[in-house]
Amino acid sequence: MEDLAQEAFVKVWRALEQFDGRAPFEHWISRITVRVALDHLRKEKRRRNEIGLPELGADVLDWLRSDDEKNELDSRSAAEVLALALRELSPADQVVITMQEIEDRSVKEIAAATGSTGVAVRVRALRARAKLKRALEKIASTESRPANDR
């Protein structure tokens, strides 16, 4: 994660002369950092051979956001399940879902950061959630079967 932040800062520094002030500086930086993240996710997806899984669901996100110490093990398990399910999404879908569901960013903020329209962000998020849900259902059905049936 620190490597990505460093890469983003280096790209911002190198492109600083290109900033023309038409958009707010923070939006310009956000677009660069989103591109760095998307590039990283694309490389990661090509690097590993993944099993396709759909969407996670609200319960997993609730576990991830929980501050209850009793749920620490559940939170770690939920984070693993979330990471597994997110692998099924395209890098652009991952960015939108992460920004909207985990970082609680608005559609407008996501659109500005990704260079998309608000409608495109809403559609991408809707479709990504559906994929994520299917992935979670697949994971749940795999986990509920006896080990000798898998």
PDB file of C-alpha atoms in Angstrom:
ATOM      1  CA  MET A   1       0.000   0.000   0.000  1.00  0.00           C
ATOM      2  CA  GLU A   2       2.843   2.385   0.845  1.00  0.00           C
ATOM      3  CA  ASP A   3       4.450   1.578  -2.518  1.00  0.00           C
ATOM      4  CA  LEU A   4       1.270   2.648  -4.290  1.00  0.00           C
ATOM      5  CA  ALA A   5       1.121   5.873  -2.325  1.00  0.00           C
ATOM      6  CA  GLN A   6       4.746   6.576  -3.177  1.00  0.00           C
ATOM      7  CA  GLU A   7       4.120   5.803  -6.855  1.00  0.00           C
ATOM      8  CA  ALA A   8       1.130   8.151  -6.861  1.00  0.00           C
ATOM      9  CA  PHE A   9       3.158  10.964  -5.261  1.00  0.00           C
ATOM     10  CA  VAL A  10       5.945  10.503  -7.789  1.00  0.00           C
ATOM     11  CA  LYS A  11       3.451  10.642 -10.670  1.00  0.00           C
ATOM     12  CA  VAL A  12       1.860  13.781  -9.220  1.00  0.00           C
ATOM     13  CA  TRP A  13       5.284  15.389  -8.820  1.00  0.00           C
ATOM     14  CA  ARG A  14       6.315  14.544 -12.384  1.00  0.00           C
ATOM     15  CA  ALA A  15       3.012  15.788 -13.825  1.00  0.00           C
ATOM     16  CA  LEU A  16       2.806  18.942 -11.721  1.00  0.00           C
ATOM     17  CA  GLU A  17       3.709  21.145 -14.680  1.00  0.00           C
ATOM     18  CA  GLN A  18       0.678  19.762 -16.545  1.00  0.00           C
ATOM     19  CA  PHE A  19      -1.807  20.951 -13.919  1.00  0.00           C
ATOM     20  CA  ASP A  20      -3.741  23.744 -15.625  1.00  0.00           C
ATOM     21  CA  GLY A  21      -6.159  24.743 -12.875  1.00  0.00           C
ATOM     22  CA  ARG A  22      -9.356  23.914 -14.792  1.00  0.00           C
ATOM     23  CA  ALA A  23     -10.339  21.448 -12.083  1.00  0.00           C
ATOM     24  CA  PRO A  24      -9.675  21.667  -8.344  1.00  0.00           C
ATOM     25  CA  PHE A  25      -6.187  20.448  -7.412  1.00  0.00           C
ATOM     26  CA  GLU A  26      -7.587  17.688  -5.189  1.00  0.00           C
ATOM     27  CA  HIS A  27      -9.615  16.252  -8.109  1.00  0.00           C
ATOM     28  CA  TRP A  28      -6.541  16.300 -10.320  1.00  0.00           C
ATOM     29  CA  ILE A  29      -4.550  14.405  -7.678  1.00  0.00           C
ATOM     30  CA  SER A  30      -7.456  11.989  -7.110  1.00  0.00           C
ATOM     31  CA  ARG A  31      -7.558  11.086 -10.798  1.00  0.00           C
ATOM     32  CA  ILE A  32      -3.845  10.312 -10.793  1.00  0.00           C
ATOM     33  CA  THR A  33      -4.109   8.170  -7.654  1.00  0.00           C
ATOM     34  CA  VAL A  34      -7.145   6.311  -9.002  1.00  0.00           C
ATOM     35  CA  ARG A  35      -5.207   5.536 -12.194  1.00  0.00           C
ATOM     36  CA  VAL A  36      -2.282   4.239 -10.127  1.00  0.00           C
ATOM     37  CA  ALA A  37      -4.678   2.021  -8.152  1.00  0.00           C
ATOM     38  CA  LEU A  38      -6.395   0.749 -11.303  1.00  0.00           C
ATOM     39  CA  ASP A  39      -3.039  -0.044 -12.905  1.00  0.00           C
ATOM     40  CA  HIS A  40      -2.012  -1.953  -9.791  1.00  0.00           C
ATOM     41  CA  LEU A  41      -5.268  -3.929  -9.717  1.00  0.00           C
ATOM     42  CA  ARG A  42      -4.940  -4.791 -13.411  1.00  0.00           C
ATOM     43  CA  LYS A  43      -1.399  -6.056 -12.862  1.00  0.00           C
ATOM     44  CA  GLU A  44      -2.513  -8.099  -9.854  1.00  0.00           C
ATOM     45  CA  LYS A  45      -5.406  -9.638 -11.760  1.00  0.00           C
ATOM     46  CA  ARG A  46      -3.118 -10.654 -14.628  1.00  0.00           C
ATOM     47  CA  ARG A  47      -0.558 -11.980 -12.172  1.00  0.00           C
ATOM     48  CA  ARG A  48      -2.752 -14.519 -10.451  1.00  0.00           C
ATOM     49  CA  ASN A  49      -5.113 -17.150 -11.734  1.00  0.00           C
ATOM     50  CA  GLU A  50      -8.350 -16.534  -9.846  1.00  0.00           C
ATOM     51  CA  ILE A  51     -11.531 -18.394  -9.164  1.00  0.00           C
ATOM     52  CA  GLY A  52     -14.590 -16.335 -10.151  1.00  0.00           C
ATOM     53  CA  LEU A  53     -16.801 -15.256  -7.284  1.00  0.00           C
ATOM     54  CA  PRO A  54     -19.667 -12.719  -7.006  1.00  0.00           C
ATOM     55  CA  GLU A  55     -20.660 -10.053  -4.501  1.00  0.00           C
ATOM     56  CA  LEU A  56     -20.203  -9.863  -0.737  1.00  0.00           C
ATOM     57  CA  GLY A  57     -23.269  -8.273   0.740  1.00  0.00           C
ATOM     58  CA  ALA A  58     -24.173  -5.946   3.560  1.00  0.00           C
ATOM     59  CA  ASP A  59     -23.347  -8.397   6.391  1.00  0.00           C
ATOM     60  CA  VAL A  60     -19.698  -8.600   5.391  1.00  0.00           C
ATOM     61  CA  LEU A  61     -19.394  -4.829   5.149  1.00  0.00           C
ATOM     62  CA  ASP A  62     -21.051  -4.499   8.568  1.00  0.00           C
ATOM     63  CA  TRP A  63     -18.453  -6.914  10.004  1.00  0.00           C
ATOM     64  CA  LEU A  64     -15.647  -4.912   8.431  1.00  0.00           C
ATOM     65  CA  ARG A  65     -16.968  -1.664   9.926  1.00  0.00           C
ATOM     66  CA  SER A  66     -17.634  -3.178  13.360  1.00  0.00           C
ATOM     67  CA  ASP A  67     -15.630  -1.795  16.308  1.00  0.00           C
ATOM     68  CA  ASP A  68     -16.735  -4.611  18.609  1.00  0.00           C
ATOM     69  CA  GLU A  69     -13.679  -6.548  19.890  1.00  0.00           C
ATOM     70  CA  LYS A  70     -15.768  -9.725  20.158  1.00  0.00           C
ATOM     71  CA  ASN A  71     -16.164  -9.649  16.405  1.00  0.00           C
ATOM     72  CA  GLU A  72     -12.416  -9.360  15.714  1.00  0.00           C
ATOM     73  CA  LEU A  73     -12.173 -12.921  14.376  1.00  0.00           C
ATOM     74  CA  ASP A  74     -15.373 -12.451  12.388  1.00  0.00           C
ATOM     75  CA  SER A  75     -14.015  -9.180  11.009  1.00  0.00           C
ATOM     76  CA  ARG A  76     -10.821 -10.851   9.856  1.00  0.00           C
ATOM     77  CA  SER A  77     -12.823 -13.653   8.249  1.00  0.00           C
ATOM     78  CA  ALA A  78     -15.136 -11.134   6.618  1.00  0.00           C
ATOM     79  CA  ALA A  79     -12.154  -9.202   5.278  1.00  0.00           C
ATOM     80  CA  GLU A  80     -10.768 -12.396   3.754  1.00  0.00           C
ATOM     81  CA  VAL A  81     -14.123 -13.242   2.210  1.00  0.00           C
ATOM     82  CA  LEU A  82     -14.460  -9.689   0.907  1.00  0.00           C
ATOM     83  CA  ALA A  83     -10.990  -9.784  -0.653  1.00  0.00           C
ATOM     84  CA  LEU A  84     -11.777 -13.119  -2.292  1.00  0.00           C
ATOM     85  CA  ALA A  85     -15.079 -11.889  -3.678  1.00  0.00           C
ATOM     86  CA  LEU A  86     -13.623  -8.582  -4.855  1.00  0.00           C
ATOM     87  CA  ARG A  87     -11.191 -10.499  -7.050  1.00  0.00           C
ATOM     88  CA  GLU A  88     -14.153 -11.364  -9.223  1.00  0.00           C
ATOM     89  CA  LEU A  89     -14.707  -7.724 -10.086  1.00  0.00           C
ATOM     90  CA  SER A  90     -12.873  -5.725 -12.700  1.00  0.00           C
ATOM     91  CA  PRO A  91     -10.342  -3.205 -11.351  1.00  0.00           C
ATOM     92  CA  ALA A  92     -12.725  -0.324 -12.179  1.00  0.00           C
ATOM     93  CA  ASP A  93     -15.577  -2.075 -10.336  1.00  0.00           C
ATOM     94  CA  GLN A  94     -13.307  -2.683  -7.345  1.00  0.00           C
ATOM     95  CA  VAL A  95     -12.400   0.985  -7.159  1.00  0.00           C
ATOM     96  CA  VAL A  96     -16.038   2.141  -7.317  1.00  0.00           C
ATOM     97  CA  ILE A  97     -17.239  -0.371  -4.717  1.00  0.00           C
ATOM     98  CA  THR A  98     -14.323   0.399  -2.396  1.00  0.00           C
ATOM     99  CA  MET A  99     -14.809   4.144  -2.662  1.00  0.00           C
ATOM    100  CA  GLN A 100     -18.579   3.950  -2.224  1.00  0.00           C
ATOM    101  CA  GLU A 101     -19.067   1.171   0.315  1.00  0.00           C
ATOM    102  CA  ILE A 102     -15.890   1.183   2.374  1.00  0.00           C
ATOM    103  CA  GLU A 103     -14.717   4.795   2.116  1.00  0.00           C
ATOM    104  CA  ASP A 104     -18.291   6.186   2.102  1.00  0.00           C
ATOM    105  CA  ARG A 105     -17.592   8.537  -0.800  1.00  0.00           C
ATOM    106  CA  SER A 106     -20.433  10.147  -2.729  1.00  0.00           C
ATOM    107  CA  VAL A 107     -21.232   9.382  -6.363  1.00  0.00           C
ATOM    108  CA  LYS A 108     -20.076  12.897  -7.234  1.00  0.00           C
ATOM    109  CA  GLU A 109     -16.713  12.358  -5.534  1.00  0.00           C
ATOM    110  CA  ILE A 110     -16.241   8.996  -7.236  1.00  0.00           C
ATOM    111  CA  ALA A 111     -17.153  10.453 -10.625  1.00  0.00           C
ATOM    112  CA  ALA A 112     -14.616  13.246 -10.166  1.00  0.00           C
ATOM    113  CA  ALA A 113     -11.889  10.848  -9.050  1.00  0.00           C
ATOM    114  CA  THR A 114     -12.471   8.305 -11.816  1.00  0.00           C
ATOM    115  CA  GLY A 115     -13.299  10.689 -14.646  1.00  0.00           C
ATOM    116  CA  SER A 116     -16.727   9.094 -15.102  1.00  0.00           C
ATOM    117  CA  THR A 117     -20.214  10.541 -15.055  1.00  0.00           C
ATOM    118  CA  GLY A 118     -22.473  10.142 -12.049  1.00  0.00           C
ATOM    119  CA  VAL A 119     -24.755   7.857 -14.064  1.00  0.00           C
ATOM    120  CA  ALA A 120     -21.812   5.655 -15.079  1.00  0.00           C
ATOM    121  CA  VAL A 121     -20.707   5.390 -11.434  1.00  0.00           C
ATOM    122  CA  ARG A 122     -24.223   4.426 -10.299  1.00  0.00           C
ATOM    123  CA  VAL A 123     -24.561   1.787 -13.037  1.00  0.00           C
ATOM    124  CA  ARG A 124     -21.087   0.371 -12.370  1.00  0.00           C
ATOM    125  CA  ALA A 125     -21.783   0.206  -8.619  1.00  0.00           C
ATOM    126  CA  LEU A 126     -25.151  -1.489  -9.163  1.00  0.00           C
ATOM    127  CA  ARG A 127     -23.671  -4.128 -11.441  1.00  0.00           C
ATOM    128  CA  ALA A 128     -20.633  -4.627  -9.225  1.00  0.00           C
ATOM    129  CA  ARG A 129     -22.846  -5.163  -6.164  1.00  0.00           C
ATOM    130  CA  ALA A 130     -24.805  -7.811  -8.075  1.00  0.00           C
ATOM    131  CA  LYS A 131     -21.566  -9.610  -9.019  1.00  0.00           C
ATOM    132  CA  LEU A 132     -20.337  -9.318  -5.467  1.00  0.00           C
ATOM    133  CA  LYS A 133     -23.564 -10.761  -4.085  1.00  0.00           C
ATOM    134  CA  ARG A 134     -23.354 -13.774  -6.403  1.00  0.00           C
ATOM    135  CA  ALA A 135     -19.752 -14.335  -5.296  1.00  0.00           C
ATOM    136  CA  LEU A 136     -20.735 -14.269  -1.631  1.00  0.00           C
ATOM    137  CA  GLU A 137     -23.576 -16.677  -2.244  1.00  0.00           C
ATOM    138  CA  LYS A 138     -21.172 -19.021  -4.004  1.00  0.00           C
ATOM    139  CA  ILE A 139     -18.707 -18.786  -1.121  1.00  0.00           C
ATOM    140  CA  ALA A 140     -21.497 -19.411   1.413  1.00  0.00           C
ATOM    141  CA  SER A 141     -22.783 -22.438  -0.493  1.00  0.00           C
ATOM    142  CA  THR A 142     -19.244 -23.860  -0.733  1.00  0.00           C
ATOM    143  CA  GLU A 143     -18.650 -23.359   2.991  1.00  0.00           C
ATOM    144  CA  SER A 144     -21.953 -24.941   3.987  1.00  0.00           C
ATOM    145  CA  ARG A 145     -21.282 -28.183   2.085  1.00  0.00           C
ATOM    146  CA  PRO A 146     -19.434 -31.017   3.827  1.00  0.00           C
ATOM    147  CA  ALA A 147     -15.714 -31.166   2.986  1.00  0.00           C
ATOM    148  CA  ASN A 148     -16.072 -34.449   1.049  1.00  0.00           C
ATOM    149  CA  ASP A 149     -18.664 -32.842  -1.287  1.00  0.00           C
ATOM    150  CA  ARG A 150     -16.395 -29.955  -2.340  1.00  0.00           C
TER     151      ARG A 150
END
